[in-house]
PDB file of C-alpha atoms in Angstrom:
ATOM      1  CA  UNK K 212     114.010 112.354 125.094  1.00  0.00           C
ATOM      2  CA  UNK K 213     114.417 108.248 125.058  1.00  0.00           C
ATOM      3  CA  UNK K 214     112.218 105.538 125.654  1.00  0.00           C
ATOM      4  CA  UNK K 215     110.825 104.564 129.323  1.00  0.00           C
ATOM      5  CA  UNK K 216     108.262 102.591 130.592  1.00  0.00           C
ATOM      6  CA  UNK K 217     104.694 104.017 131.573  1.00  0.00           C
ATOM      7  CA  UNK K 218     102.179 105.750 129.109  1.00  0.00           C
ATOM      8  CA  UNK K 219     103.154 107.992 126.296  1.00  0.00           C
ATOM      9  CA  UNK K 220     101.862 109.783 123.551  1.00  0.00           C
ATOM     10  CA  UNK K 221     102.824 109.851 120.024  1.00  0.00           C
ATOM     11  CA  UNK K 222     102.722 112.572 117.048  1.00  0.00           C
ATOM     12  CA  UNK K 223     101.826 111.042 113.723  1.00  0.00           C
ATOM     13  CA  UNK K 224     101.566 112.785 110.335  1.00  0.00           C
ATOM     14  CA  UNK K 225     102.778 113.181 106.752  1.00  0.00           C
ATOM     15  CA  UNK K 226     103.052 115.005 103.223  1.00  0.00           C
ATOM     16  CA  UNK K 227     104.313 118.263 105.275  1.00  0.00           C
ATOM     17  CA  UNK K 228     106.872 119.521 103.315  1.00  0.00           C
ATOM     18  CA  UNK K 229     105.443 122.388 101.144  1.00  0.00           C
ATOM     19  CA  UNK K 230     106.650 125.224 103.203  1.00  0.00           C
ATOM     20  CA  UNK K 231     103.582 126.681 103.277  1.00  0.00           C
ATOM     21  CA  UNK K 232     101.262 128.679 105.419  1.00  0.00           C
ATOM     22  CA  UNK K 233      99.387 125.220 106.729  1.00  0.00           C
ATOM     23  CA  UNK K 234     102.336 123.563 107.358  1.00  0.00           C
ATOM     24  CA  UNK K 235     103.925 126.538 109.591  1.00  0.00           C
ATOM     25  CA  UNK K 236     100.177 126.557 111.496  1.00  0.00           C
ATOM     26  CA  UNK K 237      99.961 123.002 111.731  1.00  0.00           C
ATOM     27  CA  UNK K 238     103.394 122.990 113.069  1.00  0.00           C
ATOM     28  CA  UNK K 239     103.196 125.823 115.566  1.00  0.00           C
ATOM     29  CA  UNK K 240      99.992 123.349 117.154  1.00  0.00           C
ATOM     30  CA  UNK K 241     102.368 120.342 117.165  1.00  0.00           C
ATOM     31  CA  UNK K 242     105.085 122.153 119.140  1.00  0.00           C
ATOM     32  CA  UNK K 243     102.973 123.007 121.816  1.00  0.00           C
ATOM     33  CA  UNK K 244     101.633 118.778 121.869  1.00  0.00           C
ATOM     34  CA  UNK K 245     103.818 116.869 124.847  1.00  0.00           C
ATOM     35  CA  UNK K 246     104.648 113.701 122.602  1.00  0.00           C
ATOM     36  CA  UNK K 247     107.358 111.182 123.053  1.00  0.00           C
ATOM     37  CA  UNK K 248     108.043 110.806 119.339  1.00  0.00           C
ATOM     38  CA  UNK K 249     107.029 111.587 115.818  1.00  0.00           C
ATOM     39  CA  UNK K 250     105.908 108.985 113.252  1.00  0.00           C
ATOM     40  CA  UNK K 251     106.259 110.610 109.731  1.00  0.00           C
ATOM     41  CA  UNK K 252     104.162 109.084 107.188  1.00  0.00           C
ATOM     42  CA  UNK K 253     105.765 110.093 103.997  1.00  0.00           C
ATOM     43  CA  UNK K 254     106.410 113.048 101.347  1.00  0.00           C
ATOM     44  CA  UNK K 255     108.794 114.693 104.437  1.00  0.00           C
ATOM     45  CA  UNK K 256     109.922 116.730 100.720  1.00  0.00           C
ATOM     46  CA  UNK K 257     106.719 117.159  98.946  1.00  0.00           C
ATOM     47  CA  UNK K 258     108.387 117.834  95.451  1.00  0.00           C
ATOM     48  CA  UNK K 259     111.023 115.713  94.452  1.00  0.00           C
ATOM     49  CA  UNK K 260     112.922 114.992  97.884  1.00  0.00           C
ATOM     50  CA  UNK K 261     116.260 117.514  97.186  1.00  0.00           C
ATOM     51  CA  UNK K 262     118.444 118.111 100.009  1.00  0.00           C
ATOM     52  CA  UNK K 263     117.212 121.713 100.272  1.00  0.00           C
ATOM     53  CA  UNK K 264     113.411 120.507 100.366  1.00  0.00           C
ATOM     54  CA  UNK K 265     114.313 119.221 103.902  1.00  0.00           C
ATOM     55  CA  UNK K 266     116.860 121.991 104.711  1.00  0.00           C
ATOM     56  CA  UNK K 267     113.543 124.649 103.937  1.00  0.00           C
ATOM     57  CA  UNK K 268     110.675 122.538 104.794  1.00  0.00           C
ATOM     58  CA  UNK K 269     111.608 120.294 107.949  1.00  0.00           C
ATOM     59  CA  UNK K 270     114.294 121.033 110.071  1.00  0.00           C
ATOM     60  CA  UNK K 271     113.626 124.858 110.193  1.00  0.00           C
ATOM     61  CA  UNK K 272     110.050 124.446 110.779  1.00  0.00           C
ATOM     62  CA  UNK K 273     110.181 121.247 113.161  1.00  0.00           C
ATOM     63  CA  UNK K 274     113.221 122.962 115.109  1.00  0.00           C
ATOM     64  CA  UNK K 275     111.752 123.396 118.232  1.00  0.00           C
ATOM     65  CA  UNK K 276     110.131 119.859 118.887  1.00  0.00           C
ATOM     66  CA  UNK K 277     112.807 118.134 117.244  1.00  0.00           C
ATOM     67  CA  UNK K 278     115.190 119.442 120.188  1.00  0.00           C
ATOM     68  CA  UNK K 279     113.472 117.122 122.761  1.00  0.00           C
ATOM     69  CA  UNK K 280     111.611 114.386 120.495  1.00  0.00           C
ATOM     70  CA  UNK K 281     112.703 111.969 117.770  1.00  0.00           C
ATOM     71  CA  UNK K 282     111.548 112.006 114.413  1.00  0.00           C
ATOM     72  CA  UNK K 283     110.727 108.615 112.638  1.00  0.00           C
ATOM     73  CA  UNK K 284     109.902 108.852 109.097  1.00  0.00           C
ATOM     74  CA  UNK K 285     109.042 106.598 106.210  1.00  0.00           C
ATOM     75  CA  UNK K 286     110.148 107.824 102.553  1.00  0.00           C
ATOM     76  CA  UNK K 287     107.305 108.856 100.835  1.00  0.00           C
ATOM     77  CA  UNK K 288     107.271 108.879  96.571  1.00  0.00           C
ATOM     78  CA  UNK K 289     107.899 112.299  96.868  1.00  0.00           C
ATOM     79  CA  UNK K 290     110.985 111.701  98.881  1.00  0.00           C
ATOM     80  CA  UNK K 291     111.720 109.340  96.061  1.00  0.00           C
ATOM     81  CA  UNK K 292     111.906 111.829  93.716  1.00  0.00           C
ATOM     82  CA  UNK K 293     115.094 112.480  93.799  1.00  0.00           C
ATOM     83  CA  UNK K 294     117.776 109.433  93.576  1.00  0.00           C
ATOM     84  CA  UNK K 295     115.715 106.781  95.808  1.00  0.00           C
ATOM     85  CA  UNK K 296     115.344 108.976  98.760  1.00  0.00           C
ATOM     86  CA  UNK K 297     118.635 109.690  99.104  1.00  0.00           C
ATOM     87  CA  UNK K 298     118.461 113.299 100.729  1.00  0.00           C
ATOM     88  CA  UNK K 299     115.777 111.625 103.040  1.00  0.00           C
ATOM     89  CA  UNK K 300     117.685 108.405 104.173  1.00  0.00           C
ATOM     90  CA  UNK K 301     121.242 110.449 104.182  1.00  0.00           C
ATOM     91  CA  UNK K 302     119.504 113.179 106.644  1.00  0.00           C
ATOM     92  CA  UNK K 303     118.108 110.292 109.690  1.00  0.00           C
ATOM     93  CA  UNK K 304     119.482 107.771 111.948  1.00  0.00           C
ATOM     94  CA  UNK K 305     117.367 105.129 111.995  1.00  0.00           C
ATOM     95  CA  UNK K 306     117.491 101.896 114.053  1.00  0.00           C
ATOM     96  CA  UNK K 307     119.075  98.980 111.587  1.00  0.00           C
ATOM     97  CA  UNK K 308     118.674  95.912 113.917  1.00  0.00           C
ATOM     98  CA  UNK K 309     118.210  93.020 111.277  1.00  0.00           C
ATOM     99  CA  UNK K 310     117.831  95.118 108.256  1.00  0.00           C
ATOM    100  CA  UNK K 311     120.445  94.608 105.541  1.00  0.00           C
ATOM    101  CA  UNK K 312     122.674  97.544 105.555  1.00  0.00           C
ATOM    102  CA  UNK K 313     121.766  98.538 101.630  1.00  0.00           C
ATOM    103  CA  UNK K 314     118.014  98.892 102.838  1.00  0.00           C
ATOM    104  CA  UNK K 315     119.091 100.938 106.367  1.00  0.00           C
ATOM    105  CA  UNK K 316     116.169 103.727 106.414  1.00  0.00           C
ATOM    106  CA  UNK K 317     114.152 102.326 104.296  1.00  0.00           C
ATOM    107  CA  UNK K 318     112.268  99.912 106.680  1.00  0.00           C
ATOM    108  CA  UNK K 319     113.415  98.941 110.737  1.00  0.00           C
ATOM    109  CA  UNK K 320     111.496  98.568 114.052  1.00  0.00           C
ATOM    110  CA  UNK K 321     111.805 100.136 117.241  1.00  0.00           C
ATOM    111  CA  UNK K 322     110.508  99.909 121.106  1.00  0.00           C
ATOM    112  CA  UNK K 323     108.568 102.280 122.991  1.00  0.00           C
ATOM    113  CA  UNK K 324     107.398 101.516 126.588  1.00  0.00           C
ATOM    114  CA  UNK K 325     104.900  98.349 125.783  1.00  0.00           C
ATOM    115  CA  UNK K 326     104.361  99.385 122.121  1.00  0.00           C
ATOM    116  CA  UNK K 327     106.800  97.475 118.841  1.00  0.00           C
ATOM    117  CA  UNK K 328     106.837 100.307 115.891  1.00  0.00           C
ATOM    118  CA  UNK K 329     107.273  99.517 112.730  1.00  0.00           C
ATOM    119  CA  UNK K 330     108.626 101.278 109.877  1.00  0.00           C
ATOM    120  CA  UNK K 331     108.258  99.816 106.331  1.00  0.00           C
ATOM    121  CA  UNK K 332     108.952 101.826 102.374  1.00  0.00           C
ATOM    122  CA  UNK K 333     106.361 101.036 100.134  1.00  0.00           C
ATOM    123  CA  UNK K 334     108.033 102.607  97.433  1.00  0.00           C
ATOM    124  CA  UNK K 335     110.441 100.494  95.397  1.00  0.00           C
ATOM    125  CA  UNK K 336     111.111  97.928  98.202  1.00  0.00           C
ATOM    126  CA  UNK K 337     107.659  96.815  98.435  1.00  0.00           C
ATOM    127  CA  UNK K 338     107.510  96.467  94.474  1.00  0.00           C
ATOM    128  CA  UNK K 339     110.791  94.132  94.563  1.00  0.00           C
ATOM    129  CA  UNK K 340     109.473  92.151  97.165  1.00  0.00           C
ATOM    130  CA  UNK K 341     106.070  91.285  95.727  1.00  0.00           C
ATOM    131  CA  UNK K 342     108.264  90.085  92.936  1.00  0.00           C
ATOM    132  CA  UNK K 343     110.908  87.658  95.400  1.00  0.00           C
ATOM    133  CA  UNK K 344     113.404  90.506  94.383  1.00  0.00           C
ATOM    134  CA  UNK K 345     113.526  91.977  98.023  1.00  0.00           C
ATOM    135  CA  UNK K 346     113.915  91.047 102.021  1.00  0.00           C
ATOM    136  CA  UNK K 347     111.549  93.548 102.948  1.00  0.00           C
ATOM    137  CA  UNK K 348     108.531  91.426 104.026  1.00  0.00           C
ATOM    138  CA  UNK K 349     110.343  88.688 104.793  1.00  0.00           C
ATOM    139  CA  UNK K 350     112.190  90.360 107.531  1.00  0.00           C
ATOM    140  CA  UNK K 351     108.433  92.000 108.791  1.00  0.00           C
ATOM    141  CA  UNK K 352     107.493  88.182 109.149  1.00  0.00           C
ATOM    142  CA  UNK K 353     110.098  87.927 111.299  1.00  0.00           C
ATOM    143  CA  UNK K 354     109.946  91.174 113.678  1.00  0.00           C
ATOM    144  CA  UNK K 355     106.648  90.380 114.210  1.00  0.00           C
ATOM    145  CA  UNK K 356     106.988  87.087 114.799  1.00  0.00           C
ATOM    146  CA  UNK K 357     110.015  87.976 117.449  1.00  0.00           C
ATOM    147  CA  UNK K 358     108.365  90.793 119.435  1.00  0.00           C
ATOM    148  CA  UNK K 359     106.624  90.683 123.178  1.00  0.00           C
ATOM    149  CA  UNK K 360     105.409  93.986 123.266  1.00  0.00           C
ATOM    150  CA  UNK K 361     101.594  94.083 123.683  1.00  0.00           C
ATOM    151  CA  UNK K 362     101.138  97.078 121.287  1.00  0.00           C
ATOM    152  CA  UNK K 363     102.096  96.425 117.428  1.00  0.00           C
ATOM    153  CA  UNK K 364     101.666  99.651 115.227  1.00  0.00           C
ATOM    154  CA  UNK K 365     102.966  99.766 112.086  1.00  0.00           C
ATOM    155  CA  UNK K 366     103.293 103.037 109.589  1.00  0.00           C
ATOM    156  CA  UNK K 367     104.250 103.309 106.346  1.00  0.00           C
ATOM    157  CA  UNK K 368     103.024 105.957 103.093  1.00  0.00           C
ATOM    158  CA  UNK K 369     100.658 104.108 100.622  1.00  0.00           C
ATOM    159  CA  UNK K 370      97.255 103.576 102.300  1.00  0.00           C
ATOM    160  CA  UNK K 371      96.071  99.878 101.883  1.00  0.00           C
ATOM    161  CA  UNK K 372      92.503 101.069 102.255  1.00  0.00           C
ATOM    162  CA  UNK K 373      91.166 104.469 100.952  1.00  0.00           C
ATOM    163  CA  UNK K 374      88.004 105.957  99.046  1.00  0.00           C
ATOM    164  CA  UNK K 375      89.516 109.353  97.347  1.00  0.00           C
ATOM    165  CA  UNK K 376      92.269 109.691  94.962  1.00  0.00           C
ATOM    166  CA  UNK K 377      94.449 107.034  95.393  1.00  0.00           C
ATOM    167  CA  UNK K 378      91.936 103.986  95.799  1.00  0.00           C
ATOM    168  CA  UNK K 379      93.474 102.251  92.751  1.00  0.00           C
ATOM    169  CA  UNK K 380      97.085 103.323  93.207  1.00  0.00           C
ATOM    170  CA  UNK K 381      98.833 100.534  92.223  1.00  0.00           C
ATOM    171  CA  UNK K 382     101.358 100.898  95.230  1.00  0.00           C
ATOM    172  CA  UNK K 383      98.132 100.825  97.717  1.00  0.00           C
ATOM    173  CA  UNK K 384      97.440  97.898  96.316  1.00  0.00           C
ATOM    174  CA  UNK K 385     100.234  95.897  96.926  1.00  0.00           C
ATOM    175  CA  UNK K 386     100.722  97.702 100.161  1.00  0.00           C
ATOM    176  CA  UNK K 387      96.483  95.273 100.530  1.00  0.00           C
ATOM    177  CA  UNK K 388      97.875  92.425  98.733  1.00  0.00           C
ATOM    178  CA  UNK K 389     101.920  91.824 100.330  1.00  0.00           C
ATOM    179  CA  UNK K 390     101.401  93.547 103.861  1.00  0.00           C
ATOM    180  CA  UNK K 391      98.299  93.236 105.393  1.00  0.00           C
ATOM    181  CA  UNK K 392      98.146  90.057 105.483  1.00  0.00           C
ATOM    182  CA  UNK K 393     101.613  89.646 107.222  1.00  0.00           C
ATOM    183  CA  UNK K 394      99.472  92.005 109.748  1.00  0.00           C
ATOM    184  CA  UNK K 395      96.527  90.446 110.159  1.00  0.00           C
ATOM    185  CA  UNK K 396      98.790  86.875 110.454  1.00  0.00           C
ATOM    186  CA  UNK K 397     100.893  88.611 113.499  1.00  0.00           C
ATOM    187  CA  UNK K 398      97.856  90.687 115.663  1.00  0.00           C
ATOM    188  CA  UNK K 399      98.852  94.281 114.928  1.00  0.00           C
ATOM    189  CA  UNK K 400      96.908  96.983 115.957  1.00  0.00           C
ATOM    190  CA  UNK K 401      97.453  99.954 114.021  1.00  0.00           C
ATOM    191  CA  UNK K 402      98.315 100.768 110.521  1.00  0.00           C
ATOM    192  CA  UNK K 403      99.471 104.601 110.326  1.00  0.00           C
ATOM    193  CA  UNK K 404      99.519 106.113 106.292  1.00  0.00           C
ATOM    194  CA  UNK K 405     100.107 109.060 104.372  1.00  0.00           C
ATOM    195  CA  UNK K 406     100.059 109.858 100.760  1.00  0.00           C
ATOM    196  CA  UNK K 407      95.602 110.652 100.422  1.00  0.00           C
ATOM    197  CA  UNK K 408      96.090 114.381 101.772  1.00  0.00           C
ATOM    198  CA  UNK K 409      92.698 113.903 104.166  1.00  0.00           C
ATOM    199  CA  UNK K 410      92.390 112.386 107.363  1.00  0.00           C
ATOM    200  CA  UNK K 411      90.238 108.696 106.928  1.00  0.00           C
ATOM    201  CA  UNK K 412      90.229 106.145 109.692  1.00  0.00           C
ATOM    202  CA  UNK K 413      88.178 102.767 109.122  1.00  0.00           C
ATOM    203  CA  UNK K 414      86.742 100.575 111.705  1.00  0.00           C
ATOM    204  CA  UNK K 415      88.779  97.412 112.664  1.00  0.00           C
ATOM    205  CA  UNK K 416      89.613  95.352 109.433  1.00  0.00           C
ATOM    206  CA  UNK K 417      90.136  91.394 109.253  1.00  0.00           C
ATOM    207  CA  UNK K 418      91.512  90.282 105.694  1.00  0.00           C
ATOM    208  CA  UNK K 419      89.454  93.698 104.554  1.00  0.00           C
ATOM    209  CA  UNK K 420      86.099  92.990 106.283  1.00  0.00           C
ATOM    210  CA  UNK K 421      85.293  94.838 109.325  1.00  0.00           C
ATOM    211  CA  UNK K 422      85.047  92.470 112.477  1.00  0.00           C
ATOM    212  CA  UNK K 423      85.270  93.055 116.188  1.00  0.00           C
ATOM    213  CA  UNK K 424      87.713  95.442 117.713  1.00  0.00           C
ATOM    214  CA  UNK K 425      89.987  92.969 120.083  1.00  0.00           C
ATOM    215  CA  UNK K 426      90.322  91.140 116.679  1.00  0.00           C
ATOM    216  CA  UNK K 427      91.242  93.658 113.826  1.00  0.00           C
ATOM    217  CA  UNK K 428      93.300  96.583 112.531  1.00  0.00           C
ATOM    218  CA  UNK K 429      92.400 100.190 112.679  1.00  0.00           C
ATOM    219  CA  UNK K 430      94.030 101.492 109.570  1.00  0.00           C
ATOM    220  CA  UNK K 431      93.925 105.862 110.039  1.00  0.00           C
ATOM    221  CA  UNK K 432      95.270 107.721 106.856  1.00  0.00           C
ATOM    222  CA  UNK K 433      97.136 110.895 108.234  1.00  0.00           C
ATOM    223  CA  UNK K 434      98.696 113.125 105.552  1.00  0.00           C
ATOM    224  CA  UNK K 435      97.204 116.621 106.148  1.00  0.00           C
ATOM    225  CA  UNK K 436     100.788 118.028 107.906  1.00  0.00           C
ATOM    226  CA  UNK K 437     100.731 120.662 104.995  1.00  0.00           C
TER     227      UNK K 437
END
């Protein structure tokens, strides 16, 4: 299935790949959903992101909608785990429109009807770039700044905002620090995350403080695929 104009619905969820029961259950229910395409919010391997991870706990158990819809995914650490999300990044064909080739995967943009998706890592990428050592937000400046789609939703793993486990995770909060403000600069939408293994969704955010909904970002935390 490819991209057309009209309404569409999406898929979006993460930290799947345990191969267990909840992730064949969860599955079986997404199968039977009519969506245009799959955002994957991170920790597609939940161990350490080895080929076979995705060979057991993805493809096999994601056959059947992966036939007719695309899968977008963001490496999560776990996909890290092994040599920089290798497996992960070798395994997809991503869009790399603007992205220099030695980060293809990692972070890239795509169209969908009237909605601009983006796609960021922040794993190591986001950790160079807070220190001027890497493109990455630089070249989000600049999607943003170039798209004229009305609908700007964005996804990547480490949740800016959060209240559980990871509400000091030093990722998370560069992830507040670097990107949302890029976001909040550019009027996007919707901020899709995995990594907290819960389902959270705040009300729309302005530099962190709730305001009105025509002028804020819904962040929703979506990491219960398994």
């Amino acid at each position: 299935q490819t991209d057309g104009p009209g309404e569409f619905t999406f898929l979006a969820f993460g930290d799947s790949g345990t191969g267990g029961d909840n992730q064949r259950t969860l599955a079986a229910r997404i199968v039977s959903e009519q969506a245009a395409l799959v955002l994957h919010t991170g920790d597609v391997g939940q161990y350490r992101g080895a080929f076979f991870e995705y060979e057991s706990f993805y493809f096999p158990i994601y056959r059947d909608l992966m036939r007719r819809t695309p899968f977008y995914p963001t490496p999560g650490n776990h996909d890290y785990g092994t040599n920089f999300a290798f497996a992960l990044l070798a395994l997809h064909a991503t869009p790399t429109s603007g992205v220099p080739q030695e980060d293809h995967g990692r972070y890239y943009s795509f169209d969908w009807s009237n909605a601009h998706f983006i796609c960021l890592d922040s794993n190591v990428p986001l950790t160079r770039a807070a220190e001027g050592r890497d493109r990455m937000l630089d070249w989000l400046e600049q999607d943003l700044a170039a798209t004229r789609k009305f609908w700007k939703i964005v996804f990547f793993h480490h949740p800016p905002y959060t209240t559980t486990w990871h509400v000091n995770d030093p990722q998370s909060t560069l992830a507040r620090k670097h990107i949302v403000p890029i976001l909040d600069r550019h009027g996007a939408h919707l901020v899709l995350n995995g990594h907290e293994h819960s389902y959270q969704r705040t009300v729309p955010l302005r530099g962190g403080a709730a305001t009105e909904p025509a002028k804020g970002i819904v962040y929703v935390t979506t990491a219960g695929g398994g």
